[in-house]
Amino acid sequence: MTDQVMAAIDGSQFSEGVCDYAAWASLALDAPLTFLHVVDNHPQTAEADLSGNIGLGSREHLLEELSELDEKRAKVAQEQGRLMLKDAKERAIQDGVAEPGTRQRNGTLVETLEELENEIRLLVVGKRGETAHQASEHLGSNLERVVRTLHRPILMVSDTFTRPAKVMLAFDGSKTTRKGVEMLAKSPLFDGIPVHVVIVGAETGDNRSQLDWALATLREAGHEAEGAIRAGEVEAALRTYQDENDIDLLVMGAYGHSRIRHLLVGSTTTAMLRKATKPVLLLR
């Protein structure tokens, strides 16, 4: 099945938010929804040093027991995954999705998503995974690798669903963010949602011209749109604008130019994602 919303779920606190945001996106885009759970079967038990004073037979016996334990863990993980997928499917049906699908795969999340990339229209993920540290600013290592690897829009969500009522696009006039404006303008995901376009930089003729183009593009498509040019450090300026205007969802280009380019290739993006308390849509 191609062109679908895919939601990666695990046992983390973000799974319910992932389910609800994925259901919202599926309904808004009129696209099929599939929940994905990946079981990483890498052994959790460190390989013990069983040499020394125990006999060969004893060592083989212990290795057999360790192997059996790994097999049992794998079976338990598979069953946990099936239950998670079942719950996610039921939740999505309650949210109004007619026939959500489920898939369980073995392997790593990043490799699995790479294999499925051509089927994905939008990927929905939580900020952290179940094994991540619970510090509020921790960014799951899986998420960072997924963002750097996948060439699809990625919606990173919070743990509680809030229907987006205002959207903000971090804009710098680059090819990626101009595509972002055009995508926002025509995507049914943002129908009826006011869009704020923000450039972080100096009040120059070029920046004003870029902003005017973005606003005109959005308004021609029927959106209520407003924009601003803010001076200062990119992350702080965007966050301040988001707080001042009660923005529910931030849209960013994964790669751009000027200072916003560093939002993904440098520390600014990582910081932006770490500190995010509301969903962030990353465009590629």
Short mmCIF file of C-alpha atoms in Angstrom, two decimals:
data_model
loop_
_atom_site.label_atom_id
_atom_site.label_comp_id
_atom_site.label_asym_id
_atom_site.label_seq_id
_atom_site.Cartn_x
_atom_site.Cartn_y
_atom_site.Cartn_z
CA MET A 1 0.00 0.00 0.00
CA THR A 2 1.56 3.27 -1.06
CA ASP A 3 1.02 6.87 -0.05
CA GLN A 4 0.03 6.09 3.52
CA VAL A 5 0.36 7.67 6.92
CA MET A 6 2.65 5.40 8.93
CA ALA A 7 2.82 5.65 12.70
CA ALA A 8 5.72 4.05 14.58
CA ILE A 9 4.61 2.96 18.04
CA ASP A 10 6.34 1.39 21.03
CA GLY A 11 5.64 1.18 24.75
CA SER A 12 6.60 4.78 25.48
CA GLN A 13 4.43 7.52 26.98
CA PHE A 14 4.21 9.07 23.49
CA SER A 15 2.35 6.16 21.89
CA GLU A 16 -1.13 7.55 22.59
CA GLY A 17 -0.16 10.91 21.10
CA VAL A 18 1.29 9.11 18.06
CA CYS A 19 -1.99 7.21 17.60
CA ASP A 20 -4.18 10.31 17.82
CA TYR A 21 -2.02 12.56 15.63
CA ALA A 22 -1.69 9.77 13.06
CA ALA A 23 -5.48 9.32 13.01
CA TRP A 24 -5.95 13.10 12.57
CA ALA A 25 -3.45 13.16 9.69
CA SER A 26 -4.96 10.09 8.04
CA LEU A 27 -8.44 11.60 8.08
CA ALA A 28 -7.26 15.06 6.95
CA LEU A 29 -5.19 13.63 4.09
CA ASP A 30 -7.77 10.95 3.23
CA ALA A 31 -4.84 8.52 3.29
CA PRO A 32 -4.64 4.96 4.65
CA LEU A 33 -3.19 4.60 8.16
CA THR A 34 -0.77 1.85 9.17
CA PHE A 35 0.68 1.32 12.62
CA LEU A 36 4.19 -0.11 12.69
CA HIS A 37 5.91 -1.82 15.60
CA VAL A 38 9.49 -3.00 15.22
CA VAL A 39 10.85 -5.71 17.48
CA ASP A 40 14.60 -5.37 17.90
CA ASN A 41 15.75 -8.89 18.65
CA HIS A 42 19.30 -8.01 19.53
CA PRO A 43 20.06 -10.00 22.69
CA GLN A 44 19.68 -7.96 25.83
CA THR A 45 21.99 -10.21 27.85
CA ALA A 46 25.66 -9.37 27.67
CA GLU A 47 27.70 -12.34 26.58
CA ALA A 48 29.21 -13.74 29.75
CA ASP A 49 32.78 -14.95 30.11
CA LEU A 50 32.10 -18.59 30.85
CA SER A 51 35.71 -19.70 30.69
CA GLY A 52 37.70 -20.45 33.77
CA ASN A 53 37.20 -23.23 36.21
CA ILE A 54 33.87 -24.63 35.01
CA GLY A 55 33.90 -27.70 32.80
CA LEU A 56 33.03 -27.77 29.11
CA GLY A 57 29.68 -29.48 29.73
CA SER A 58 28.64 -26.85 32.27
CA ARG A 59 29.57 -24.03 29.92
CA GLU A 60 27.54 -25.54 27.09
CA HIS A 61 24.58 -25.97 29.44
CA LEU A 62 24.73 -22.30 30.45
CA LEU A 63 24.95 -21.21 26.82
CA GLU A 64 21.89 -23.30 26.04
CA GLU A 65 19.99 -21.65 28.90
CA LEU A 66 21.00 -18.18 27.69
CA SER A 67 19.83 -19.06 24.20
CA GLU A 68 16.49 -20.27 25.57
CA LEU A 69 16.12 -17.05 27.58
CA ASP A 70 16.72 -14.95 24.45
CA GLU A 71 14.12 -17.00 22.59
CA LYS A 72 11.60 -16.45 25.39
CA ARG A 73 12.33 -12.71 25.43
CA ALA A 74 11.77 -12.55 21.67
CA LYS A 75 8.40 -14.33 22.00
CA VAL A 76 7.33 -11.98 24.80
CA ALA A 77 8.39 -8.94 22.75
CA GLN A 78 6.40 -10.22 19.74
CA GLU A 79 3.31 -10.70 21.89
CA GLN A 80 3.71 -7.26 23.51
CA GLY A 81 3.96 -5.77 20.03
CA ARG A 82 0.80 -7.53 18.88
CA LEU A 83 -1.10 -6.18 21.88
CA MET A 84 0.23 -2.64 21.28
CA LEU A 85 -0.82 -2.77 17.64
CA LYS A 86 -4.26 -4.09 18.59
CA ASP A 87 -4.76 -1.23 21.06
CA ALA A 88 -3.52 1.34 18.54
CA LYS A 89 -5.91 0.04 15.89
CA GLU A 90 -8.86 0.21 18.30
CA ARG A 91 -7.91 3.75 19.34
CA ALA A 92 -7.69 4.88 15.71
CA ILE A 93 -11.11 3.38 14.96
CA GLN A 94 -12.49 5.35 17.91
CA ASP A 95 -10.87 8.45 16.40
CA GLY A 96 -12.80 7.82 13.19
CA VAL A 97 -10.35 5.91 10.95
CA ALA A 98 -12.30 3.18 9.14
CA GLU A 99 -9.72 0.48 8.50
CA PRO A 100 -6.31 1.14 10.09
CA GLY A 101 -3.66 -1.45 9.28
CA THR A 102 -0.95 -2.93 11.48
CA ARG A 103 2.51 -4.29 10.73
CA GLN A 104 5.05 -5.90 13.00
CA ARG A 105 8.62 -6.32 11.81
CA ASN A 106 11.85 -7.65 13.26
CA GLY A 107 15.00 -5.57 13.04
CA THR A 108 15.83 -1.96 13.80
CA LEU A 109 13.43 0.95 13.37
CA VAL A 110 15.72 2.92 11.06
CA GLU A 111 16.44 -0.01 8.73
CA THR A 112 12.77 -1.00 8.65
CA LEU A 113 11.65 2.53 7.76
CA GLU A 114 14.29 2.71 5.04
CA GLU A 115 12.81 -0.46 3.51
CA LEU A 116 9.27 0.93 3.72
CA GLU A 117 10.13 4.50 2.65
CA ASN A 118 8.43 4.28 -0.75
CA GLU A 119 5.12 3.42 0.95
CA ILE A 120 5.18 6.39 3.30
CA ARG A 121 3.48 9.73 2.64
CA LEU A 122 3.89 10.94 6.23
CA LEU A 123 5.67 9.31 9.15
CA VAL A 124 4.39 10.00 12.67
CA VAL A 125 6.76 9.35 15.58
CA GLY A 126 7.01 10.23 19.26
CA LYS A 127 9.71 12.45 20.65
CA ARG A 128 11.26 9.58 22.58
CA GLY A 129 11.17 5.79 22.54
CA GLU A 130 10.44 3.45 25.39
CA THR A 131 14.11 2.94 26.27
CA ALA A 132 15.00 6.63 26.26
CA HIS A 133 15.91 8.56 29.37
CA GLN A 134 12.89 10.37 30.76
CA ALA A 135 14.50 13.81 31.01
CA SER A 136 12.12 16.21 29.28
CA GLU A 137 14.74 17.51 26.87
CA HIS A 138 16.09 14.12 25.85
CA LEU A 139 15.76 13.40 22.14
CA GLY A 140 15.53 9.70 21.33
CA SER A 141 18.52 8.49 19.35
CA ASN A 142 16.19 6.57 17.04
CA LEU A 143 14.35 9.77 16.13
CA GLU A 144 17.55 11.59 15.26
CA ARG A 145 18.69 8.73 13.01
CA VAL A 146 15.25 8.48 11.37
CA VAL A 147 15.22 12.22 10.60
CA ARG A 148 18.68 12.07 9.05
CA THR A 149 17.91 8.91 7.04
CA LEU A 150 14.35 9.20 5.74
CA HIS A 151 13.40 11.42 2.79
CA ARG A 152 9.75 11.77 3.77
CA PRO A 153 7.88 14.32 5.89
CA ILE A 154 8.16 13.39 9.56
CA LEU A 155 5.71 14.56 12.21
CA MET A 156 7.28 14.41 15.67
CA VAL A 157 4.50 14.58 18.23
CA SER A 158 3.96 15.19 21.91
CA ASP A 159 2.31 12.69 24.25
CA THR A 160 -1.12 14.38 24.25
CA PHE A 161 -3.11 15.22 21.13
CA THR A 162 -4.29 18.76 20.50
CA ARG A 163 -5.97 19.48 17.18
CA PRO A 164 -3.76 22.07 15.49
CA ALA A 165 -5.43 25.48 15.31
CA LYS A 166 -2.38 27.55 14.24
CA VAL A 167 0.67 26.49 12.24
CA MET A 168 4.03 28.24 11.97
CA LEU A 169 6.55 27.75 9.15
CA ALA A 170 10.19 28.61 9.77
CA PHE A 171 11.07 30.19 6.42
CA ASP A 172 14.38 31.32 4.91
CA GLY A 173 13.64 31.54 1.18
CA SER A 174 15.59 28.37 0.43
CA LYS A 175 14.39 25.82 -2.10
CA THR A 176 13.33 23.46 0.70
CA THR A 177 11.31 26.04 2.63
CA ARG A 178 9.74 27.46 -0.58
CA LYS A 179 8.59 23.89 -1.28
CA GLY A 180 7.31 23.88 2.28
CA VAL A 181 5.16 26.94 1.58
CA GLU A 182 3.76 25.32 -1.57
CA MET A 183 3.10 22.06 0.31
CA LEU A 184 1.35 23.91 3.13
CA ALA A 185 -0.72 25.86 0.62
CA LYS A 186 -2.12 22.79 -1.11
CA SER A 187 -2.09 20.13 1.61
CA PRO A 188 -5.50 19.15 3.00
CA LEU A 189 -3.71 18.57 6.31
CA PHE A 190 -3.85 22.31 6.92
CA ASP A 191 -7.26 23.17 5.48
CA GLY A 192 -8.84 25.94 7.50
CA ILE A 193 -5.78 26.39 9.75
CA PRO A 194 -4.18 29.87 9.88
CA VAL A 195 -0.50 29.82 8.88
CA HIS A 196 2.23 32.04 10.33
CA VAL A 197 5.42 32.44 8.26
CA VAL A 198 8.51 33.55 10.20
CA ILE A 199 11.89 34.63 8.84
CA VAL A 200 14.71 34.99 11.35
CA GLY A 201 17.07 37.67 10.08
CA ALA A 202 17.41 41.32 9.21
CA GLU A 203 14.62 43.48 7.81
CA THR A 204 16.02 43.59 4.27
CA GLY A 205 14.34 44.06 0.93
CA ASP A 206 15.13 40.46 -0.01
CA ASN A 207 13.67 39.04 3.18
CA ARG A 208 10.55 41.20 2.82
CA SER A 209 10.17 40.07 -0.79
CA GLN A 210 10.52 36.40 0.21
CA LEU A 211 7.96 36.82 2.98
CA ASP A 212 5.50 38.62 0.66
CA TRP A 213 5.82 35.72 -1.83
CA ALA A 214 5.11 33.14 0.88
CA LEU A 215 2.08 34.99 2.21
CA ALA A 216 0.68 35.58 -1.29
CA THR A 217 1.10 31.89 -2.14
CA LEU A 218 -0.77 30.83 0.99
CA ARG A 219 -3.55 33.42 0.62
CA GLU A 220 -4.10 32.53 -3.03
CA ALA A 221 -4.71 28.95 -1.86
CA GLY A 222 -7.36 30.19 0.54
CA HIS A 223 -5.37 30.26 3.77
CA GLU A 224 -5.47 32.92 6.41
CA ALA A 225 -1.78 33.86 6.58
CA GLU A 226 0.41 36.32 8.43
CA GLY A 227 4.16 36.71 8.66
CA ALA A 228 7.01 38.29 10.55
CA ILE A 229 10.71 38.97 10.25
CA ARG A 230 12.44 38.55 13.60
CA ALA A 231 16.01 39.43 14.49
CA GLY A 232 18.10 37.30 16.80
CA GLU A 233 19.28 33.74 17.27
CA VAL A 234 17.19 31.32 15.20
CA GLU A 235 16.03 28.88 17.86
CA ALA A 236 15.21 31.55 20.48
CA ALA A 237 13.42 33.79 17.96
CA LEU A 238 11.26 30.96 16.63
CA ARG A 239 10.42 29.71 20.11
CA THR A 240 9.48 33.20 21.31
CA TYR A 241 7.20 33.76 18.32
CA GLN A 242 5.61 30.34 18.83
CA ASP A 243 4.90 31.10 22.50
CA GLU A 244 3.62 34.63 21.84
CA ASN A 245 1.19 33.46 19.16
CA ASP A 246 0.10 30.18 20.77
CA ILE A 247 1.23 28.10 17.77
CA ASP A 248 0.19 24.42 17.91
CA LEU A 249 2.49 23.00 15.23
CA LEU A 250 5.88 24.07 13.88
CA VAL A 251 6.86 23.25 10.28
CA MET A 252 10.56 23.23 9.41
CA GLY A 253 12.60 22.32 6.35
CA ALA A 254 15.04 19.58 7.20
CA TYR A 255 17.68 21.18 4.99
CA GLY A 256 17.84 24.77 3.91
CA HIS A 257 20.29 27.60 3.57
CA SER A 258 21.40 30.53 5.70
CA ARG A 259 21.20 30.10 9.44
CA ILE A 260 18.13 27.89 9.34
CA ARG A 261 20.20 25.31 7.42
CA HIS A 262 21.85 24.47 10.72
CA LEU A 263 18.48 23.52 12.17
CA LEU A 264 19.15 19.96 11.13
CA VAL A 265 22.83 19.68 10.30
CA GLY A 266 23.94 21.37 13.50
CA SER A 267 23.06 21.80 17.12
CA THR A 268 20.16 24.22 16.59
CA THR A 269 17.75 21.64 15.19
CA THR A 270 18.60 19.13 17.83
CA ALA A 271 18.00 21.80 20.48
CA MET A 272 14.75 22.86 18.78
CA LEU A 273 13.47 19.29 18.73
CA ARG A 274 14.68 18.56 22.26
CA LYS A 275 12.88 21.52 23.75
CA ALA A 276 9.72 21.11 21.67
CA THR A 277 6.58 20.65 23.73
CA LYS A 278 4.33 20.76 20.65
CA PRO A 279 4.48 18.81 17.38
CA VAL A 280 7.13 19.55 14.76
CA LEU A 281 6.68 18.64 11.08
CA LEU A 282 10.04 18.19 9.33
CA LEU A 283 10.03 18.48 5.54
CA ARG A 284 12.59 16.95 3.20
#
